[in-house]
XYZ file of C-alpha atoms in Angstrom:
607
model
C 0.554 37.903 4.742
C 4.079 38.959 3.709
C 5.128 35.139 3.717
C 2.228 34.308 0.592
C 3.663 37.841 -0.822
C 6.564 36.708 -1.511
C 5.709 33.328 -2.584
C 3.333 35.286 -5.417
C 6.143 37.985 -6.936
C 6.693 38.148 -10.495
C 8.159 40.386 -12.740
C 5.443 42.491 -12.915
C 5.923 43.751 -9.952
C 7.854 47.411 -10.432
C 12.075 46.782 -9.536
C 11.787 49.221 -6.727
C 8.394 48.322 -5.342
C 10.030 44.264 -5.604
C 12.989 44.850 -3.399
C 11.499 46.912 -0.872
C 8.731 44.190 -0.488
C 11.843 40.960 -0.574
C 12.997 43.474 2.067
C 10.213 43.800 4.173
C 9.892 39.902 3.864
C 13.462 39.491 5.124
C 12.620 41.586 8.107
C 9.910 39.851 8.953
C 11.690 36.427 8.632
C 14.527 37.247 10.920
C 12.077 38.521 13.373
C 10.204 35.525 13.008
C 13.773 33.921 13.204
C 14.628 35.487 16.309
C 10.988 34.538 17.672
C 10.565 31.079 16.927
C 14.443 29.439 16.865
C 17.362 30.850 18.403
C 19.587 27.881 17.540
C 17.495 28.274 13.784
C 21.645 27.208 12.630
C 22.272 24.758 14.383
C 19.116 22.716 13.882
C 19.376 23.441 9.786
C 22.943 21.310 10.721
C 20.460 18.758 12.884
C 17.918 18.605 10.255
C 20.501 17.719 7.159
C 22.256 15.270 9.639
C 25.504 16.799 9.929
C 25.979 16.183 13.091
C 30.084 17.119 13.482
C 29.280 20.602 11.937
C 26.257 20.776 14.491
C 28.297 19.508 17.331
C 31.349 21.973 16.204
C 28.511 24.708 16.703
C 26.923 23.982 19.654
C 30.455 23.447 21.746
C 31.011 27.525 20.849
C 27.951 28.610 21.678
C 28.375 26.388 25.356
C 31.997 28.194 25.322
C 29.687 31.559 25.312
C 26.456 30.478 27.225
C 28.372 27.535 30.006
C 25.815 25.295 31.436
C 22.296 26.641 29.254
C 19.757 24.126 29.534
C 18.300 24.617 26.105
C 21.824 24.653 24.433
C 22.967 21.462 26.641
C 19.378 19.382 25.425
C 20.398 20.449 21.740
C 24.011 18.540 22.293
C 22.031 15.527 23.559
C 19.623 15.641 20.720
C 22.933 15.768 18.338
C 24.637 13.008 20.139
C 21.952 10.600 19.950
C 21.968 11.068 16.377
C 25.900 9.864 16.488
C 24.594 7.124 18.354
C 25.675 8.065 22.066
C 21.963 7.267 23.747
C 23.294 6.941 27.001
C 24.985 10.609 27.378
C 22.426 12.118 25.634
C 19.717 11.301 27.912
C 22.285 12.613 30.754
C 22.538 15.828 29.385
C 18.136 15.829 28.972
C 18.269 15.023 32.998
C 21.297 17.540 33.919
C 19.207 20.225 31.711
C 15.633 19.703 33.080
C 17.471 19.708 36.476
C 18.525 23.235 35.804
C 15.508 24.264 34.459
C 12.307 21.923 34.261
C 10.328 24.192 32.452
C 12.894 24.694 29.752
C 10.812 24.408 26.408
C 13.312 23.055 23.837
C 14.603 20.174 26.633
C 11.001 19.298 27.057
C 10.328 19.358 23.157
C 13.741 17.386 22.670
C 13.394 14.844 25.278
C 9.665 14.136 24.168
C 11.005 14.011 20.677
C 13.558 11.150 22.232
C 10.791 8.858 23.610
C 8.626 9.000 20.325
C 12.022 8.141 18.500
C 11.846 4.822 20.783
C 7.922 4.386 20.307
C 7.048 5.290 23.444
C 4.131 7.597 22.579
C 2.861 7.841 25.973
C 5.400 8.789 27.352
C 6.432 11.826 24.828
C 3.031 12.869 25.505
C 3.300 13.086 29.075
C 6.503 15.729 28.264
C 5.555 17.273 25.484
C 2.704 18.311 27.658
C 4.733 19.796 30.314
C 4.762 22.688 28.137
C 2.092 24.570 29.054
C 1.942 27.392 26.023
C 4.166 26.458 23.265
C 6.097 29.675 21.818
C 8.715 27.749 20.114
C 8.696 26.883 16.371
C 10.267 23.444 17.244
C 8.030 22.580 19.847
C 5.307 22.590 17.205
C 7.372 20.559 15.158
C 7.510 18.144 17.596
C 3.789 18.113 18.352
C 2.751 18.033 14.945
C 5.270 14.673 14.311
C 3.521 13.085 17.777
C 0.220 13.714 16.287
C 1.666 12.351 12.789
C 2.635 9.010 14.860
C -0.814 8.847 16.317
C -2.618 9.619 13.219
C -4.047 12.757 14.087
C -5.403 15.340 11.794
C -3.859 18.045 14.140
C -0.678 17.634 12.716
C -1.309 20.265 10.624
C -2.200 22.306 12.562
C 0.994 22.369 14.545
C 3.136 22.138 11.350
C 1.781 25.702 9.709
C 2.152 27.100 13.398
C 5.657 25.740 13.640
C 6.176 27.498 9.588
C 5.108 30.782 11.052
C 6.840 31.075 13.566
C 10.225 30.234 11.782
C 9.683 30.848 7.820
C 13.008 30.114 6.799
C 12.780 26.235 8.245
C 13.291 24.019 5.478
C 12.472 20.595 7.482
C 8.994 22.308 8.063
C 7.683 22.442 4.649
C 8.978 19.380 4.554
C 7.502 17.185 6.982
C 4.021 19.334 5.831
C 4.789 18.066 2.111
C 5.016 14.651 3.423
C 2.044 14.960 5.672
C 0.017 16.114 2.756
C 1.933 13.598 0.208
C 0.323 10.913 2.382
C -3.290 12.514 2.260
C -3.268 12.441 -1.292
C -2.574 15.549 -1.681
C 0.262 15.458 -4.433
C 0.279 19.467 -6.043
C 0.405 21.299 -2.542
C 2.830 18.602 -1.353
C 5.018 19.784 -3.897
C 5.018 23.296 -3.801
C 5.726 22.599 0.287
C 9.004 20.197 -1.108
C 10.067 22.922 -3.437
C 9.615 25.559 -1.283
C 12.178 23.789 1.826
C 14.789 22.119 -0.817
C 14.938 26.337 -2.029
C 15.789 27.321 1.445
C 18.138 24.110 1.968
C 18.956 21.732 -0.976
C 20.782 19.612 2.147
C 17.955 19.329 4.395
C 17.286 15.560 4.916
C 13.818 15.244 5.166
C 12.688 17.404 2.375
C 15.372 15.500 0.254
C 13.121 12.385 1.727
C 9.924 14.021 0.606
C 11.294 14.755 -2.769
C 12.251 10.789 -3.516
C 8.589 10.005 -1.582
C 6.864 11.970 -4.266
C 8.483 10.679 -7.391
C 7.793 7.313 -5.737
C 4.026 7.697 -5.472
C 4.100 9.138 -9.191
C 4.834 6.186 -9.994
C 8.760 6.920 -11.276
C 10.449 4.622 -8.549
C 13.529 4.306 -10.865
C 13.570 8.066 -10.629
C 13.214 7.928 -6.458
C 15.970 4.674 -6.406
C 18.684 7.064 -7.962
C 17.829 10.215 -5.695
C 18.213 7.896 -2.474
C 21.441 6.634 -3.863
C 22.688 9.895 -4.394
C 21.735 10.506 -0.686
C 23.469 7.894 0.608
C 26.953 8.967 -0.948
C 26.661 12.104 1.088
C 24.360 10.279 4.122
C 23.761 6.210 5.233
C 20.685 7.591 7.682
C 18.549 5.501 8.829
C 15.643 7.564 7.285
C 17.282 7.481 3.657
C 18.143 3.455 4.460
C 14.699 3.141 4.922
C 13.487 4.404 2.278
C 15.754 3.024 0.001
C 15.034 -0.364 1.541
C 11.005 0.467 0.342
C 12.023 1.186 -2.726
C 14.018 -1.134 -4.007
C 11.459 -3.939 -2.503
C 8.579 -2.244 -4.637
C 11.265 -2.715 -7.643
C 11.457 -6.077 -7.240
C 15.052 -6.360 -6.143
C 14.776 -7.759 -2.443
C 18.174 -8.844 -2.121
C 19.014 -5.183 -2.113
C 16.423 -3.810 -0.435
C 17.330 -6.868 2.764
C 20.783 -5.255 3.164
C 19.303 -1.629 3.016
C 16.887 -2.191 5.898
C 19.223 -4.723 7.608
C 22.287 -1.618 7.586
C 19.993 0.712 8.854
C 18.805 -1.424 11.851
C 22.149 -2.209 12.624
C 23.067 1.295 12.763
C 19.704 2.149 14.668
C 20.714 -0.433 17.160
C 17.342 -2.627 16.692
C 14.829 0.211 16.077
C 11.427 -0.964 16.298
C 9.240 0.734 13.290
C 12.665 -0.931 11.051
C 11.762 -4.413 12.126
C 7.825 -3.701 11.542
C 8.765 -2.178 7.667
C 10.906 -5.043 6.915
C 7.599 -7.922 8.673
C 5.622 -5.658 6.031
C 7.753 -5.750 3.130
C 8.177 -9.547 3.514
C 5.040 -10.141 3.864
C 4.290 -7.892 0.780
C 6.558 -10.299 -1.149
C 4.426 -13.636 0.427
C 7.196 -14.727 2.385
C 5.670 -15.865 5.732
C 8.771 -17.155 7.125
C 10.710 -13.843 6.314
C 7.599 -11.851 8.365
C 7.658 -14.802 11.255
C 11.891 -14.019 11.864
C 10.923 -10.205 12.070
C 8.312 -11.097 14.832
C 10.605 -12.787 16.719
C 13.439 -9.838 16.640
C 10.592 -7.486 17.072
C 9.186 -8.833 20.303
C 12.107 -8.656 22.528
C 12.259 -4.651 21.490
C 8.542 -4.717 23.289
C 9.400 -5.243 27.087
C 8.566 -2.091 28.808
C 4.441 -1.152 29.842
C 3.899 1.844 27.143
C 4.204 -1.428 24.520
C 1.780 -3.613 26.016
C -1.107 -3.549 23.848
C 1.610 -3.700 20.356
C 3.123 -6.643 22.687
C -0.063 -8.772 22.666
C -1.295 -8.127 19.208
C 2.358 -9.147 17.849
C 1.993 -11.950 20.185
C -1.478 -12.710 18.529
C -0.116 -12.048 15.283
C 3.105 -14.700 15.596
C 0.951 -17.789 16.864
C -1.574 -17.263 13.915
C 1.009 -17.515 11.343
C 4.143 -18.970 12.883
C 3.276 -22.203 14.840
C 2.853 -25.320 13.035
C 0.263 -26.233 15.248
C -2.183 -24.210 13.901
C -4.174 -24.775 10.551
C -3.466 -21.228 9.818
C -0.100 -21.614 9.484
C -0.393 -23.886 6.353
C -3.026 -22.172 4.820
C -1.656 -18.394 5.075
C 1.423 -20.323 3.495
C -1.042 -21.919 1.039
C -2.512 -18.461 0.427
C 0.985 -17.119 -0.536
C 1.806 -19.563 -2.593
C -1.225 -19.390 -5.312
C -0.879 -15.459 -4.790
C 2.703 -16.283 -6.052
C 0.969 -18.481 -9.042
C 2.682 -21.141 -7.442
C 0.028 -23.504 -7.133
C 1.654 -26.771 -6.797
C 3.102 -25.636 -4.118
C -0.111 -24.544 -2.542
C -1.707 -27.474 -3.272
C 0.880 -29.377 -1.386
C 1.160 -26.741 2.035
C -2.540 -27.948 2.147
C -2.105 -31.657 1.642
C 0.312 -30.775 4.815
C -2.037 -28.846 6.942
C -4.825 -31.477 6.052
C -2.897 -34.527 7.408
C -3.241 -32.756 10.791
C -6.459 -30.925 10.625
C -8.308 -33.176 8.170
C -11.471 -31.689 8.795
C -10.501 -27.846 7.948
C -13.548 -26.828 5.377
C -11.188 -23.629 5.041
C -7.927 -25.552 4.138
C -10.217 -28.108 1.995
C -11.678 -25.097 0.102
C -8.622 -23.525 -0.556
C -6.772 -26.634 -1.782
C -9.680 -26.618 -3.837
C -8.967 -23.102 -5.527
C -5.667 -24.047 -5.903
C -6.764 -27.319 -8.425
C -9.332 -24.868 -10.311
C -6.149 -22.728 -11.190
C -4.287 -26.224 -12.563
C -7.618 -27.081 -14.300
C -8.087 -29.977 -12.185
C -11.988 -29.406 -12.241
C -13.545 -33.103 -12.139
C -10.699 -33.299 -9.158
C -11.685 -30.228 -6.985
C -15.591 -30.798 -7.106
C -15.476 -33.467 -4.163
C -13.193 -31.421 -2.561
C -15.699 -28.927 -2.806
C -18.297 -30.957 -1.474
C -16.432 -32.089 1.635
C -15.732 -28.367 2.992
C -19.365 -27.784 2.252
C -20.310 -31.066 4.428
C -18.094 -29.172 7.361
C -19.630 -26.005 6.941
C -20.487 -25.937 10.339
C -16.794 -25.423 11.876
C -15.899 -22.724 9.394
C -17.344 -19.819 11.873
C -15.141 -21.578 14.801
C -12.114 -22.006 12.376
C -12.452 -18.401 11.169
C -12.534 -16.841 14.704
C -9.816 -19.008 15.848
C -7.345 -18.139 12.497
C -8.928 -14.885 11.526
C -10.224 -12.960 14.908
C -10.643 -9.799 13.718
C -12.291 -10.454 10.377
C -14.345 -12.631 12.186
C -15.710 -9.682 14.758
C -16.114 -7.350 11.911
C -18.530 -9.616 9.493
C -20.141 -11.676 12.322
C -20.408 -15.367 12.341
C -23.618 -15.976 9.900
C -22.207 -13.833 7.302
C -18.897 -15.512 7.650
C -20.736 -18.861 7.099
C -23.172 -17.711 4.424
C -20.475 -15.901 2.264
C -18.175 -19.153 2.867
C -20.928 -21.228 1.441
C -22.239 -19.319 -1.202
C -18.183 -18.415 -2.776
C -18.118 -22.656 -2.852
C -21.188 -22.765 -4.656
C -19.864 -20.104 -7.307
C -16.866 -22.323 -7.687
C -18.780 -25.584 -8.137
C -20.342 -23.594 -10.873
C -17.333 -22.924 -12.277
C -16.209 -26.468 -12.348
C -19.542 -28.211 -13.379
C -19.895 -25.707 -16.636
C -15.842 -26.617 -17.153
C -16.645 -30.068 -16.944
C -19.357 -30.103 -19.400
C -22.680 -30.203 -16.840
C -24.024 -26.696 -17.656
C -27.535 -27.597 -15.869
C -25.843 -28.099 -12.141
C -23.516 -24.838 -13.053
C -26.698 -23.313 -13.237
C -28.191 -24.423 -9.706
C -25.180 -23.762 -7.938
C -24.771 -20.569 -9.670
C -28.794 -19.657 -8.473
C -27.994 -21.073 -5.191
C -24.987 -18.800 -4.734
C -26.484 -15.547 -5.709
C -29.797 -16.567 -3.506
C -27.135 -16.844 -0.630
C -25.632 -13.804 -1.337
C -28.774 -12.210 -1.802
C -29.692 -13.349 1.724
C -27.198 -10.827 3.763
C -28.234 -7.708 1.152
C -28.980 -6.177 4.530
C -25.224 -6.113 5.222
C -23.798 -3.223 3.113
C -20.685 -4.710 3.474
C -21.356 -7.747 1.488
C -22.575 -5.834 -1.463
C -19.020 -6.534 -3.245
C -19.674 -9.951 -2.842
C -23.117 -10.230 -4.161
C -21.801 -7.876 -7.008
C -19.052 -10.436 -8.005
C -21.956 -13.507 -8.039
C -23.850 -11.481 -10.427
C -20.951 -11.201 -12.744
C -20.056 -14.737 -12.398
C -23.619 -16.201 -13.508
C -23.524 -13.485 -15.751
C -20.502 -15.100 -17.749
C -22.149 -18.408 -17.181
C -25.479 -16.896 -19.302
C -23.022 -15.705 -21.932
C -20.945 -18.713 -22.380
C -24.466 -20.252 -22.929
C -25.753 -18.061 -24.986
C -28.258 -16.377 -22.597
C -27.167 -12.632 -23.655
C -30.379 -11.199 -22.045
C -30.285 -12.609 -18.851
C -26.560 -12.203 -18.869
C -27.640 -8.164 -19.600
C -30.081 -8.687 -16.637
C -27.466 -10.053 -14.199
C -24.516 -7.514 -15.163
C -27.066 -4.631 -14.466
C -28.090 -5.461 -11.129
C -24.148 -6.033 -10.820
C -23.218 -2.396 -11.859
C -25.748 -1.021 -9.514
C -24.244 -2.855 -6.655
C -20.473 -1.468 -7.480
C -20.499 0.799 -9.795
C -16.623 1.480 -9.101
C -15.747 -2.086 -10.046
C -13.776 -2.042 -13.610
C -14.737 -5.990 -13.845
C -18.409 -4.984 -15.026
C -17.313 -2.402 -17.955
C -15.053 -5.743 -19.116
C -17.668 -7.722 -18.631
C -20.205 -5.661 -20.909
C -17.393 -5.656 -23.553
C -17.478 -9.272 -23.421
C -21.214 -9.135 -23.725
C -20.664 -6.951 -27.284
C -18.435 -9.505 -29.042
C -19.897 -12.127 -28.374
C -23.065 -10.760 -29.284
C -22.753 -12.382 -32.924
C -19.459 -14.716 -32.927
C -20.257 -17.252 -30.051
C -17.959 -19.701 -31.749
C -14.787 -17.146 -31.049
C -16.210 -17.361 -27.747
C -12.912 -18.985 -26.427
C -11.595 -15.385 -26.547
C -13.754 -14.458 -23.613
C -14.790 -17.489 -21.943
C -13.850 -17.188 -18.230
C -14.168 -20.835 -17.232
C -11.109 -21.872 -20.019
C -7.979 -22.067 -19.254
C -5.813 -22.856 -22.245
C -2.533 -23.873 -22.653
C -0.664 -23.206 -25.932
C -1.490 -26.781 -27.280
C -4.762 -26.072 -26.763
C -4.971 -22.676 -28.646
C -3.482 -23.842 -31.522
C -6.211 -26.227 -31.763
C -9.081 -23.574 -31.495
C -10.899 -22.388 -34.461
C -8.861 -19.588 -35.994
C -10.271 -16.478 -35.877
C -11.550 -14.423 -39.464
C -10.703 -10.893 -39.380
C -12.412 -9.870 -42.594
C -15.497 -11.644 -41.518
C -15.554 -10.007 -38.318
C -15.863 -6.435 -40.150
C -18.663 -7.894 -41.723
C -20.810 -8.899 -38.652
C -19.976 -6.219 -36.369
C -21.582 -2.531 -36.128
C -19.549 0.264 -36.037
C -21.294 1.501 -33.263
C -20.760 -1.839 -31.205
C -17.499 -1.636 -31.534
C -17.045 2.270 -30.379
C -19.520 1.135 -27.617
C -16.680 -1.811 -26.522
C -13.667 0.311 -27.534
C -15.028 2.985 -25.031
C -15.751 0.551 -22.410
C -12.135 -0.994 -22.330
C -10.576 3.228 -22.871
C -12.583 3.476 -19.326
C -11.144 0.859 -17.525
C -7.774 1.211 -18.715
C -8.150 4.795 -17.431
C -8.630 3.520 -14.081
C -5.886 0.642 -13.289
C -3.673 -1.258 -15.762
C -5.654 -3.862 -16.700
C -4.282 -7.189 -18.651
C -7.818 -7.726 -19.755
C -8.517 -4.400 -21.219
C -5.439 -4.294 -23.318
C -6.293 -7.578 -24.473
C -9.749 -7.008 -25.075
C -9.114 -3.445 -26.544
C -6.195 -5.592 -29.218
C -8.836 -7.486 -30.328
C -11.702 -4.545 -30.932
C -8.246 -2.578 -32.428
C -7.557 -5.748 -35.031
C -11.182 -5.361 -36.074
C -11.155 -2.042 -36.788
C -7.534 -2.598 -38.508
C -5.714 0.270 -36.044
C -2.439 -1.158 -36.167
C -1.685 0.109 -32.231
C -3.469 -3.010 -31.189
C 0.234 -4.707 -31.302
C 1.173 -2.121 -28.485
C -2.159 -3.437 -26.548
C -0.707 -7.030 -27.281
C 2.619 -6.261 -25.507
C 0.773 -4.323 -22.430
C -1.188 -7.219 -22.140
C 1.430 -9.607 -21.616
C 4.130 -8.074 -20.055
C 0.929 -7.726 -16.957
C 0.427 -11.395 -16.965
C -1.774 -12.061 -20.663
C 1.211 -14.483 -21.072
C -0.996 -15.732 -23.971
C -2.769 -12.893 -25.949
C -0.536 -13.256 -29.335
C -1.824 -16.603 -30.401
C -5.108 -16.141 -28.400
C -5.535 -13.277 -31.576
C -3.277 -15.702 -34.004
C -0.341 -13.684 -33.808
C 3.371 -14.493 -33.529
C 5.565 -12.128 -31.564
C 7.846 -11.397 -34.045
């Protein structure tokens, strides 16, 4: 009660009646204090990783208190933050020896094994203590539960805040706790309130770079972590630092981060696992294949067992060569890279060895629909769908656990019918709109088939959409109405459908600008310049004012939601229409996400 009282004072408060109640707080803290953390000091030194001041400390109060376990577990704790494991863990044993009951060695020691990942094994200490009164030991429980994803964590966390008020790391790992449930304005007032008790404390310092981050401002968290690393190379804040700079796009950088603070940790497992991630973030199989192998060594004892065989698993699915899934999860990174020569070639690879992959033959495939190479991937096309039958067999072999989850049929029936969408794609590209239309009915009939799997409803939602362009580019706007409906009922989250009604709106009346909004072109800038140029003034003319509202609002919706290319572009062109000359900042948006050719699309040079 007198901990939210002071959190709520204001000047309205009388000057007397203030002071005695700042008083009374004070009172209670260093009761609190006295209840919850003797060593509150020395662990403020712990927790901003001065560890000379800490050690400095804890030798005087061992000059005072010779041979007390709790002190002599706090000296280990500080030395294996220097980096001396070995004597550290000798001063845990020598300590329990003395006293195996002693709370903080038990709470320190367990903290020790969950630093090495050995979760079982902190558990089987941390439990030792039998009724936690220390503010630490809660701080320790709540970080095991944090590692095992438990929702007790925060539970132990406002215990451990009670007990000592005047914690900063506390509020801090709570911010973070509740930073990473999506909980962004109490995670902040939890940041503020430990960087007011210590601007030095590491982990709220952590927080406070973590939560400009995930506001989006990673420039802002890059030059916080570099001003913690003048004062502090931890392995936390290398870590970090590492993450952020990868999300920025500068993964030179963010290597030598991650690959200092391993060094420094002396191969620490979760490093090794961020750095697989962030590699494999980037599409760099190779990069997440050398992490595996550093990783797996660092997995020897029992408690790692089951993270043993699912690396194990893990490394023969994407890093032997004699496995189909090693040249298509490289073919996969490639055309997510855009690099789709070089997709198309990692399949022509896997194929001379597994020349009857309907996977790699459907994805190499893909990868010619992206070049434009239509008439070239419909065989291709038509061979996977000829091996249909191995794709259940190839996807529980490459892809086990997606494989368990959908079940073999709907593996097989969602394979099929996402080849028959494509064919449609390439037949209408290729000029044969009647078989676009029978693969397109055939692919939403498939789809329609596994309805009674809720988990397909995405992918029945996206074959509604695609027939639904296919009505539109032939100038079935009814059906394509019909189709986009049942679509929007299906996901009424996705922001392709709003897009896809805007498209619906223009080309209500202008089907020769269709070009703008035909999903099955691909131009290049030869090709554009060649289109029929688009008349602005005549455009006022045929459009209603309430069409165009009705599309402006659509594309404000979606653009509300995600930063979309499409809706920029989309909203430029509605914007041109209705002469608002801010569709040139829509233009730029656009492009700079990928529109690479929205100014001429709309007849406009760059300037």
């Amino acid at each position: 009660m007198l901990t939210i009282l002071y959190f709520r004072l204001d000047d309205h408060h009388p000057k007397p009646m203030k002071n005695t109640l700042l008083s009374l707080f004070f009172l209670f803290s260093i009761f609190a204090l006295a209840q919850g953390n003797e060593h509150h000091d020395i662990d403020v030194l712990i927790f901003r990783a001065d560890y000379q001041n800490a050690l400095i400390e804890v030798e005087n109060q061992l000059d005072t208190q010779p041979g007390d376990p709790a002190t002599l577990c706090i000296k280990g704790r500080i030395l294996r933050g220097m980096g001396d494991v070995n004597q550290a863990i000798q001063l845990y044993e020598k300590a329990l020896q003395k006293d195996p009951t002693c709370e903080r060695c038990l709470a320190d020691y367990a903290l020790y094994f969950m630093d090495r990942s050995d979760l079982k094994k902190a558990d089987s200490t941390i439990k030792l203590i039998r009724a936690p009164k220390l503010a630490y030991t809660e701080y320790v429980l709540a970080k095991l539960d944090l590692k095992n994803y438990s929702i007790s964590a925060i539970i132990h966390l406002n215990k451990s805040i009670a007990l000592d008020p005047m914690m900063a790391e506390y509020y801090g790992v709570r911010g973070s706790y509740r930073l990473a449930n999506g909980m962004s304005l109490t995670a902040k007032t939890d940041i503020d309130a430990g960087r007011a008790l210590d601007t030095a404390n590491l982990f709220c310092k952590l927080a406070s770079a973590r939560l400009h981050a995930i506001n989006g401002d990673l420039i802002g968290a890059r030059i916080l972590c570099e001003g913690y690393l003048k004062a502090d190379s931890s392995i936390a804040v290398l870590s970090l630092y590492s993450n952020i700079l990868h999300h920025l796009g500068r993964f030179e950088e963010s290597d030598a981060a991650i690959r200092e603070a391993i060094a420094f940790s002396g191969d620490n497992q979760d490093l090794h696992i961020q750095w697989a991630e962030q590699y494999y973030d980037r599409e760099d199989m190779d990069g997440v294949c050398e992490q595996y192998t550093a990783l797996l060594p660092l997995l020897s004892g029992p408690e790692n067992a089951e993270k043993r065989a699912y690396l194990q698993r893990e490394q023969e699915q994407l890093c032997n060569p004699n496995r189909s899934s090693y040249y298509y999860q490289r073919g996969i990174a490639a055309y997510n890279l855009k690099d789709f020569e070089t997709a198309i070639e990692t399949y022509n690879r896997g194929l001379t060895k597994f020349p009857n992959s309907a996977m790699m033959l459907s994805f190499k495939a893909n990868a010619l629909i992206k070049l434009k190479s239509y008439a070239a991937a419909i065989p291709i096309y038509q061979k996977s769908l000829a091996l249909r039958g191995t794709i259940a067999r190839e996807t529980a072999d490459n892809s086990p656990d997606y494989s368990e989850q959908m079940g073999a049929s709907t593996v097989l029936y969602t394979f099929v019918a996402d080849i028959h969408m494509s064919l449609m794609e390439c037949y209408q590209s290729t000029g044969q709109p009647e078989l676009a239309l029978t693969y397109a009915d055939s692919g939403v009939t498939l789809m329609e088939s596994l309805l009674g799997n809720s988990g397909i409803t995405p992918y029945l939602s996206s074959a509604y959409v695609m027939r639904c362009e296919l009505h539109l580019v032939q100038g079935e706007t009814e059906l394509a109405k019909a189709d986009l409906k049942k679509a929007s009922e299906l996901d009424p989250s996705s922001t392709v459908i709003p897009l896809t009604r805007v498209k619906i709106i223009l080309g209500r009346y202008r089907l020769n600008d269709f070009h703008l909004f035909n999903s099955f072109a691909v131009y290049s800038l030869d090709e554009i310049e060649k289109l029929p140029s688009i008349d602005y003034e005549d455009l006022r003319e045929d459009y209603s004012s309430e069409d165009l509202q009705l599309a402006l609002k659509e594309c404000n919706n979606v653009l509300e939601v995600e930063q979309s290319a499409l809706g920029y572009f989309y909203r430029a062109h509605i914007k041109k229409i209705l002469q608002d000359p801010s569709y040139l900042m829509d233009l730029r948006a656009a492009e700079n996400l990928g529109q690479v050719l929205s100014y001429p699309l709309l007849g406009e040079d760059r300037g």
